[in-house]
mmCIF file of C-alpha atoms in Angstrom:
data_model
loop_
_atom_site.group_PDB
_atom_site.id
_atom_site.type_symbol
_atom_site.label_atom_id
_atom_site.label_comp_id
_atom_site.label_asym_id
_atom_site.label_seq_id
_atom_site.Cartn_x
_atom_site.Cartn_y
_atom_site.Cartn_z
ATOM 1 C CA UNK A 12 2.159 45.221 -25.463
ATOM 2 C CA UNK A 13 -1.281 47.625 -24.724
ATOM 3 C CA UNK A 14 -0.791 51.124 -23.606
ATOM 4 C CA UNK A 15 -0.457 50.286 -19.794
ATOM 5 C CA UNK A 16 2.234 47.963 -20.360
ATOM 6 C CA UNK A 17 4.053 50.453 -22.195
ATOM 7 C CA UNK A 18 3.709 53.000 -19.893
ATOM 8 C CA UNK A 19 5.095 50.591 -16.853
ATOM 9 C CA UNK A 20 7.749 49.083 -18.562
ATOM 10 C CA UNK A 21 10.091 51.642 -17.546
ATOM 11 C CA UNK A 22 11.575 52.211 -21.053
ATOM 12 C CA UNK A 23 9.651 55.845 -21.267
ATOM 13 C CA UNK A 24 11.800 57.002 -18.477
ATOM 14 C CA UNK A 25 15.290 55.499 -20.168
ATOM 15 C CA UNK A 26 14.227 57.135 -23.515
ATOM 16 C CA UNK A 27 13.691 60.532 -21.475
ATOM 17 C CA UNK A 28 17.141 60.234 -20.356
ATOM 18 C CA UNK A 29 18.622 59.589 -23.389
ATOM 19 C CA UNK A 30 19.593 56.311 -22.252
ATOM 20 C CA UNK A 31 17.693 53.961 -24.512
ATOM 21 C CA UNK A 32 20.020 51.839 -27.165
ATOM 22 C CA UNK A 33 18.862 52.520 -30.895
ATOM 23 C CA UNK A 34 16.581 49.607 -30.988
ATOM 24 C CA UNK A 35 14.895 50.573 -28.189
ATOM 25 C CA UNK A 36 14.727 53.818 -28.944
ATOM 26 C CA UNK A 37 13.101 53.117 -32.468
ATOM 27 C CA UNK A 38 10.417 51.215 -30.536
ATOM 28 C CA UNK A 39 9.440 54.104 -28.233
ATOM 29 C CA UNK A 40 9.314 56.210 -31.819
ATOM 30 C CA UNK A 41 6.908 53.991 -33.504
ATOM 31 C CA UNK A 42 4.993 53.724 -29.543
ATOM 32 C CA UNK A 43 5.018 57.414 -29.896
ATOM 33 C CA UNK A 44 3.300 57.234 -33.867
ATOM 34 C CA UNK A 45 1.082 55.214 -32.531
ATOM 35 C CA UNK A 46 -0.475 55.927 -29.200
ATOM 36 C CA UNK A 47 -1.096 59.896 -28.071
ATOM 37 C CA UNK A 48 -0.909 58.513 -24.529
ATOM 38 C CA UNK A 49 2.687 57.869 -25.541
ATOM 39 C CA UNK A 50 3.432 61.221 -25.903
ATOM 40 C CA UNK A 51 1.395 62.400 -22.801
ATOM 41 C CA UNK A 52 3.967 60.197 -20.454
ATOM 42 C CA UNK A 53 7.050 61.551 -21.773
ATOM 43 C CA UNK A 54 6.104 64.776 -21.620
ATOM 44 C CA UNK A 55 5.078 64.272 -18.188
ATOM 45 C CA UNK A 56 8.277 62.465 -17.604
ATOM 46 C CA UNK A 57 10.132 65.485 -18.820
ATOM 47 C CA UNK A 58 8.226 67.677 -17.066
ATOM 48 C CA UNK A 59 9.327 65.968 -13.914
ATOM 49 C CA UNK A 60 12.583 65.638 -14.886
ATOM 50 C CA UNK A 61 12.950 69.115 -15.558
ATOM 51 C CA UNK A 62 11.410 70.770 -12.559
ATOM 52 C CA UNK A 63 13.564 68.196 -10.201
ATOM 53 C CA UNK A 64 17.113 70.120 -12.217
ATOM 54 C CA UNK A 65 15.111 73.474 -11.569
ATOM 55 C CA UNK A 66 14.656 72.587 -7.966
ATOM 56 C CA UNK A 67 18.583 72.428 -7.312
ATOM 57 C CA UNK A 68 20.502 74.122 -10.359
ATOM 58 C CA UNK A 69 19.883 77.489 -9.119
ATOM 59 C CA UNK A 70 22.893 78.606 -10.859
ATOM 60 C CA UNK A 71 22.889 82.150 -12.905
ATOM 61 C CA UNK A 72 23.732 82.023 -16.566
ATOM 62 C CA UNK A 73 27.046 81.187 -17.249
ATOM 63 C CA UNK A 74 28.729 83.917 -18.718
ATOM 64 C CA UNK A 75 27.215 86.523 -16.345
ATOM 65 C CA UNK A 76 29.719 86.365 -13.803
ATOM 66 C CA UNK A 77 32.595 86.831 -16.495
ATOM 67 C CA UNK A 78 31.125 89.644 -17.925
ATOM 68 C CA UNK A 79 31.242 91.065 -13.939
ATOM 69 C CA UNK A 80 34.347 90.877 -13.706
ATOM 70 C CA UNK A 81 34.857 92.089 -17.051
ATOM 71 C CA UNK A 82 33.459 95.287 -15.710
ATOM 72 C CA UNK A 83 35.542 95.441 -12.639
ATOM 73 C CA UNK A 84 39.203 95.086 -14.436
ATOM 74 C CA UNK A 85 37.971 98.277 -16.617
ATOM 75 C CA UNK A 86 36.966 100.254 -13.926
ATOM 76 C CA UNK A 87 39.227 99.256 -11.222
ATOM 77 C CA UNK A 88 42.435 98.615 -12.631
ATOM 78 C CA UNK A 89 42.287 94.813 -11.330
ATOM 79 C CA UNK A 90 43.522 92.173 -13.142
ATOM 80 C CA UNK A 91 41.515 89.229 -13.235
ATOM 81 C CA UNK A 92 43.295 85.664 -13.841
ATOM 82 C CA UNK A 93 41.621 83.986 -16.565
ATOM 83 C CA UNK A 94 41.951 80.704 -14.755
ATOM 84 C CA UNK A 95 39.685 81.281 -12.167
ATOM 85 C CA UNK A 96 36.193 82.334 -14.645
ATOM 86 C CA UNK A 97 37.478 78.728 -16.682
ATOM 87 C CA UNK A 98 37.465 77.370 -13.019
ATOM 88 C CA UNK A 99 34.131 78.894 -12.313
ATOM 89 C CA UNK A 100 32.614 77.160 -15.646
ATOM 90 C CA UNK A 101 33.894 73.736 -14.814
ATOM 91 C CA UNK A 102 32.191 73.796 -11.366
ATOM 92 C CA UNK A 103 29.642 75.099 -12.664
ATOM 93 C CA UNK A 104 29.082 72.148 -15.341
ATOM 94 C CA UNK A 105 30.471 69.615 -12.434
ATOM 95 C CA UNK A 106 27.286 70.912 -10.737
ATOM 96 C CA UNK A 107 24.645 70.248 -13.363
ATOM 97 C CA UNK A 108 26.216 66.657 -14.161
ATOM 98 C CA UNK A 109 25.894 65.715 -10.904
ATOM 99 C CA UNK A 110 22.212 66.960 -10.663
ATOM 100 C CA UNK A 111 21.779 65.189 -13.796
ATOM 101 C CA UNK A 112 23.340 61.681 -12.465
ATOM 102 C CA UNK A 113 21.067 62.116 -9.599
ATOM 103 C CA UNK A 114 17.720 62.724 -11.005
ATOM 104 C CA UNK A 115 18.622 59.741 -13.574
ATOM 105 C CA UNK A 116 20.099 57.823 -10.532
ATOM 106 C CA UNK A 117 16.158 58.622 -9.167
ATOM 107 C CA UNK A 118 14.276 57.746 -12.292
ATOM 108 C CA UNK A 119 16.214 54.468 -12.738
ATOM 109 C CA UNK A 120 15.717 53.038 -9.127
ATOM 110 C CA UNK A 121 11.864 53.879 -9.842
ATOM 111 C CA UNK A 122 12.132 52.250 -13.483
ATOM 112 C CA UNK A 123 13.847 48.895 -11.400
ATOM 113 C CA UNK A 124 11.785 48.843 -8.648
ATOM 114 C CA UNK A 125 8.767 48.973 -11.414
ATOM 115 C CA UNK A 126 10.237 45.997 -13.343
ATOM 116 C CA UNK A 127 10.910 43.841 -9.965
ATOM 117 C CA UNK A 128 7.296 44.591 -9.131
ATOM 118 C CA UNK A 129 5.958 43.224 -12.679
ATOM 119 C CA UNK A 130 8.740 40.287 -12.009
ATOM 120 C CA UNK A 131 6.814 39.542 -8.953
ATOM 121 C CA UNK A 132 3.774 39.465 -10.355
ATOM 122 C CA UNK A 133 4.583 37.285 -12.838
ATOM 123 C CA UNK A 134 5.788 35.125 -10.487
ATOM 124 C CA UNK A 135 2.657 34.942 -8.450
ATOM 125 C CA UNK A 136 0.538 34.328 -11.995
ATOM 126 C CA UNK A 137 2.893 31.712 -13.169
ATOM 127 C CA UNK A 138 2.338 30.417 -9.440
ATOM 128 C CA UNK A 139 -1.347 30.525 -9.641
ATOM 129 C CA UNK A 140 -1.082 28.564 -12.896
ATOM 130 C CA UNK A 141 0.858 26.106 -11.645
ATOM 131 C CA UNK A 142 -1.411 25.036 -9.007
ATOM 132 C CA UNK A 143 -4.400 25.101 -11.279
ATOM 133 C CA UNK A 144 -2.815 22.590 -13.769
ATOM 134 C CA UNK A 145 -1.673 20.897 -10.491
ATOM 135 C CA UNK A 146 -5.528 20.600 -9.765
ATOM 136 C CA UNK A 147 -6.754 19.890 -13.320
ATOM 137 C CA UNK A 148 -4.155 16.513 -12.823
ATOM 138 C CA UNK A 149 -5.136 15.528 -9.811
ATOM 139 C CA UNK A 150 -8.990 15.662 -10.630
ATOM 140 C CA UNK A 151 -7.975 13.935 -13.906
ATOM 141 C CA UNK A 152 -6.725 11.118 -12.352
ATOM 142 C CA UNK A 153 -8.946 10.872 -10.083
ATOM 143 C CA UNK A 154 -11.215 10.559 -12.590
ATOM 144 C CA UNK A 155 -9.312 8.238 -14.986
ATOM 145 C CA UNK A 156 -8.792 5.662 -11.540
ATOM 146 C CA UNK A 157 -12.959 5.707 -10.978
ATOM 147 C CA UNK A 158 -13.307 4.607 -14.461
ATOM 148 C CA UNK A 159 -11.017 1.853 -14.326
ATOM 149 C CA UNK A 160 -12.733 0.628 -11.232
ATOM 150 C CA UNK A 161 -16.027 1.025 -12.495
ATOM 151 C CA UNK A 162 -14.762 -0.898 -16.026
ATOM 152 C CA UNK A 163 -13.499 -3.795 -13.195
ATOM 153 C CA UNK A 164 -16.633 -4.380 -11.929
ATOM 154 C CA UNK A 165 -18.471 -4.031 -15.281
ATOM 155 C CA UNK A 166 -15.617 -6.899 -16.826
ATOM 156 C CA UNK A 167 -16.439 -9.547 -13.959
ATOM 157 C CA UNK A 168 -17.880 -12.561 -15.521
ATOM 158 C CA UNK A 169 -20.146 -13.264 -12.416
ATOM 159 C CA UNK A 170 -22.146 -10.143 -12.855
ATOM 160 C CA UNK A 171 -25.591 -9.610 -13.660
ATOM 161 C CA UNK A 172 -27.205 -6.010 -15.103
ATOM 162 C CA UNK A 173 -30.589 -5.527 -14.234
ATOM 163 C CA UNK A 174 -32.476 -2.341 -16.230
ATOM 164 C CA UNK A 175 -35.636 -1.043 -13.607
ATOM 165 C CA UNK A 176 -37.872 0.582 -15.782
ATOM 166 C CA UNK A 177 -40.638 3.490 -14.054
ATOM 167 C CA UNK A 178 -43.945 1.840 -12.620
ATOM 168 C CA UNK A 179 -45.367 5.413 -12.795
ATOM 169 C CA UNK A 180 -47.352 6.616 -15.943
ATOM 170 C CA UNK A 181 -45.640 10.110 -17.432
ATOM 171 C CA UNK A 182 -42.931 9.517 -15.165
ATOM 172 C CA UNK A 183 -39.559 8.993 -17.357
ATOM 173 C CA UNK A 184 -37.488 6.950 -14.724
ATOM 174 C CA UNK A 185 -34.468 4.390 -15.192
ATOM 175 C CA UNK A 186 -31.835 2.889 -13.507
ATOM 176 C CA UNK A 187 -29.638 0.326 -13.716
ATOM 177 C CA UNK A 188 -28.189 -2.337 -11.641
ATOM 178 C CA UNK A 189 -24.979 -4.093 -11.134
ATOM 179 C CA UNK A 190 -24.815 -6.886 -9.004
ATOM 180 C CA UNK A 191 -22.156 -9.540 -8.826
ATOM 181 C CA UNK A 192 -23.428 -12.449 -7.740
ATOM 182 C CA UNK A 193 -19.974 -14.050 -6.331
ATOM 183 C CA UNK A 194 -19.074 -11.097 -4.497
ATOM 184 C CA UNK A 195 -22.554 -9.962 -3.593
ATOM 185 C CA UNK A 196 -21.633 -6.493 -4.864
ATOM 186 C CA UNK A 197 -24.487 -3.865 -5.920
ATOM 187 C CA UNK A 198 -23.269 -0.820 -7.872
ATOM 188 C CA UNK A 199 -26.049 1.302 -9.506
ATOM 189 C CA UNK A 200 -26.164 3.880 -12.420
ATOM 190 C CA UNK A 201 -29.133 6.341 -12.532
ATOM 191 C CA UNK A 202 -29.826 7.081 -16.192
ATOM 192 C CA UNK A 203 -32.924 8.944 -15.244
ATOM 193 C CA UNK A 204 -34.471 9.286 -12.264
ATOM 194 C CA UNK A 205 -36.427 12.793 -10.954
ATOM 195 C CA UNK A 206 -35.121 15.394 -8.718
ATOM 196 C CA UNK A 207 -35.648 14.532 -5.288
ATOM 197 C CA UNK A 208 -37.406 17.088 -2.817
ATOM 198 C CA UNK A 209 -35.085 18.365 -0.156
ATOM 199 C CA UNK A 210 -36.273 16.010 2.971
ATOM 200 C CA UNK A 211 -36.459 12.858 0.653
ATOM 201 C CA UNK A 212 -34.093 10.217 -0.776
ATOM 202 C CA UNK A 213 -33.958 7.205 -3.472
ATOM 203 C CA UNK A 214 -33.788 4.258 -1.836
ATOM 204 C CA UNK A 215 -32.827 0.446 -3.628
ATOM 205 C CA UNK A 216 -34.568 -3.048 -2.201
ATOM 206 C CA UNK A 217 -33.938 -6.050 -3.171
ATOM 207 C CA UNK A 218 -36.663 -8.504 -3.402
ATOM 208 C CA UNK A 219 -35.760 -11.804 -1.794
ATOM 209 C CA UNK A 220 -38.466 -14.622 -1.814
ATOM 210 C CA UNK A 221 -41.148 -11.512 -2.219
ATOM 211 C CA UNK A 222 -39.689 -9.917 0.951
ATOM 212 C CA UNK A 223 -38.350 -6.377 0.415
ATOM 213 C CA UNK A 224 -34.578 -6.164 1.775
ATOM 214 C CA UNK A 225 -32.621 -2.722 2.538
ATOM 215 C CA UNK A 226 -30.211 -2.167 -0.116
ATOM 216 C CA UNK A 227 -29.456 1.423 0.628
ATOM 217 C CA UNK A 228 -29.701 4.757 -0.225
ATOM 218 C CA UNK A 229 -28.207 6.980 -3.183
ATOM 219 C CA UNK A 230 -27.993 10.229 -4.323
ATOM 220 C CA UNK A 231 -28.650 12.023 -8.193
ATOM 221 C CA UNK A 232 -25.687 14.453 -8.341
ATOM 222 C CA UNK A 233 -22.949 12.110 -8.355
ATOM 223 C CA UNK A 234 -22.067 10.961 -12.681
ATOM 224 C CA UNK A 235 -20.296 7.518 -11.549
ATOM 225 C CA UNK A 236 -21.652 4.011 -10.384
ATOM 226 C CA UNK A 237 -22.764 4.004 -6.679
ATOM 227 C CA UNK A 238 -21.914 0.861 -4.529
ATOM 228 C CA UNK A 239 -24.907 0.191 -2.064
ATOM 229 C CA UNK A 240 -25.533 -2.746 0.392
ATOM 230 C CA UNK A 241 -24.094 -6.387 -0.516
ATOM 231 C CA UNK A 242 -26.976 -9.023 -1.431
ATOM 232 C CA UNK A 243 -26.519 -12.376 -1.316
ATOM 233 C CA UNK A 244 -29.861 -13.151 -3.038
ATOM 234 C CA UNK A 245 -32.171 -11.749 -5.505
ATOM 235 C CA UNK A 246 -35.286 -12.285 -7.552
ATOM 236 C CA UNK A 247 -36.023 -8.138 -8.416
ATOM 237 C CA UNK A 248 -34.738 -4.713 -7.183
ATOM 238 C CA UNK A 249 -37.116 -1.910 -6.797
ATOM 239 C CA UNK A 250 -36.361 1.533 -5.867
ATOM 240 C CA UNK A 251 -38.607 4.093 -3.570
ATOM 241 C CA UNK A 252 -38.940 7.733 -2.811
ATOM 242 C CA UNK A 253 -38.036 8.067 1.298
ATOM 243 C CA UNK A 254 -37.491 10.284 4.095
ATOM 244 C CA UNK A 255 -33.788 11.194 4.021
ATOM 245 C CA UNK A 256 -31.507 8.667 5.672
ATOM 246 C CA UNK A 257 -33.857 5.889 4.407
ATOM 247 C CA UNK A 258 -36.367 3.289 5.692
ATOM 248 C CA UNK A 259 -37.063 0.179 7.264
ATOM 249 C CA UNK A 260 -39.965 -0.532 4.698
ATOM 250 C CA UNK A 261 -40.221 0.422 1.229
ATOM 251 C CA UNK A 262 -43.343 3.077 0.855
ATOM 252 C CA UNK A 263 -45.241 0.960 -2.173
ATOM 253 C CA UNK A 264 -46.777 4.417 -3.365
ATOM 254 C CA UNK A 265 -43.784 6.016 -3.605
ATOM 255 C CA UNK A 266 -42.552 3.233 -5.935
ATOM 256 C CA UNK A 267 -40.514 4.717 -9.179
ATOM 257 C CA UNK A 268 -38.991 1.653 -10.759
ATOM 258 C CA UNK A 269 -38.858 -2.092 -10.631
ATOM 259 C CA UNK A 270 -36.706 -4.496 -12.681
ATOM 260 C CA UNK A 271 -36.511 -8.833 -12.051
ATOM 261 C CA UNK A 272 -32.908 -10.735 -12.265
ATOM 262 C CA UNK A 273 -33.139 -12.804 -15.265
ATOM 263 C CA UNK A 274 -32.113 -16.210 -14.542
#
């Protein structure tokens, strides 16, 4: 436990009270050994303690008011039952104890109400916890079910990987492409391709018969195979830099990579 811990525990104030068991009071001894801050709370804690008795024991000292009438049988001739300065003492002493049960009454409500507080949060930590492993799970398996679909489509004996290489000089581009020819699915994976400017997009063609056809558009920041258009038919698949949303016709300058479908 650190000092602040030790301070809020509430075992300072049972210790003050003479209400700690001898393990626990042990501990607060070696605390005390320790840590002068320790020492600074229980001496606050008595001070406390000791001006809350002050506030209602306003009684004189105890033998004063024999010693009174003492006096008064001397001088006047009175004689004074014992049994009512005995009967004096033992209110008087009923008095303190029941200042002293109410100050510890005080100091142990605080020391509960202290511990229920930590309880709670504890509760709300433990909580928090909770719901962040409950996260880490779910974005686990979400995880775990993308790469069984993406080891699917990569198992299917009717598909074909095509590797587009950059057309650019000093431009490190590649991509690859997954098409199944039965099912006329296209998946890509960007192994290298360079950022994008904010108004512009990637966007796939497929080359059927030398004609370019829309195979759609994709973006960098996602780690897992993309599924674009279907294509029935392919000799090549290029890829161009458009306006956002895509185009109608590939840009030819803006050409980053091209790859051909081997037979």
């Amino acid at each position: 436990m650190d000092i602040t811990e030790i301070i809020n525990s509430g075992l300072l104030e049972l210790y003050v009270l003479g209400l700690t068991n001898a393990e626990e009071t042990k501990q607060v001894d070696e605390w005390r050994a320790q840590y002068t801050e320790v020492n600074a709370e229980i001496a606050t804690i008595e001070g406390i303690v000791q001006s809350y008795v002050q506030q209602y024991d306003k009684t004189p000292p105890a033998d004063l008011k024999e010693k009174i009438l003492a006096r008064l049988s001397e001088e006047k001739g009175i004689n004074i039952p014992r049994r009512a300065t005995i009967q004096s003492r033992w209110t008087q002493y009923g008095m303190v104890a029941s200042i002293a049960l109410l100050v510890g009454s005080v100091v142990l409500n605080v020391v509960y109400y202290g511990r229920w507080q930590d309880s709670q949060r504890q509760v709300a930590r433990l909580e928090s916890e909770k719901q962040e492993l409950f996260a880490q799970n779910q974005s686990q398996s979400t995880a775990l079910s993308s790469a069984e679909g993406e080891l699917g489509v990569l198992k299917s004996p009717t598909l074909k990987m095509v590797t587009l290489a950059s057309v650019k000089p000093n431009v490190p581009a590649q991509v690859t492409v997954y098409w199944d020819t039965a099912k006329n699915n296209v998946f890509v994976n960007i192994n290298n391709l360079p950022p994008a400017p904010a108004d512009k997009q990637y966007q796939l063609w497929a080359l059927v018969d030398g004609v370019p056809v829309d195979a759609g558009v994709m973006e960098l920041n996602i780690t897992a195979l993309q599924q674009l258009k279907q294509i029935n038919k392919a000799q090549a698949f290029a890829i161009t830099l458009e306006k956002r949303g895509g185009a109608v016709s590939p840009t030819l300058e803006e050409m980053i990579v091209l790859g051909t479908v081997k037979v």
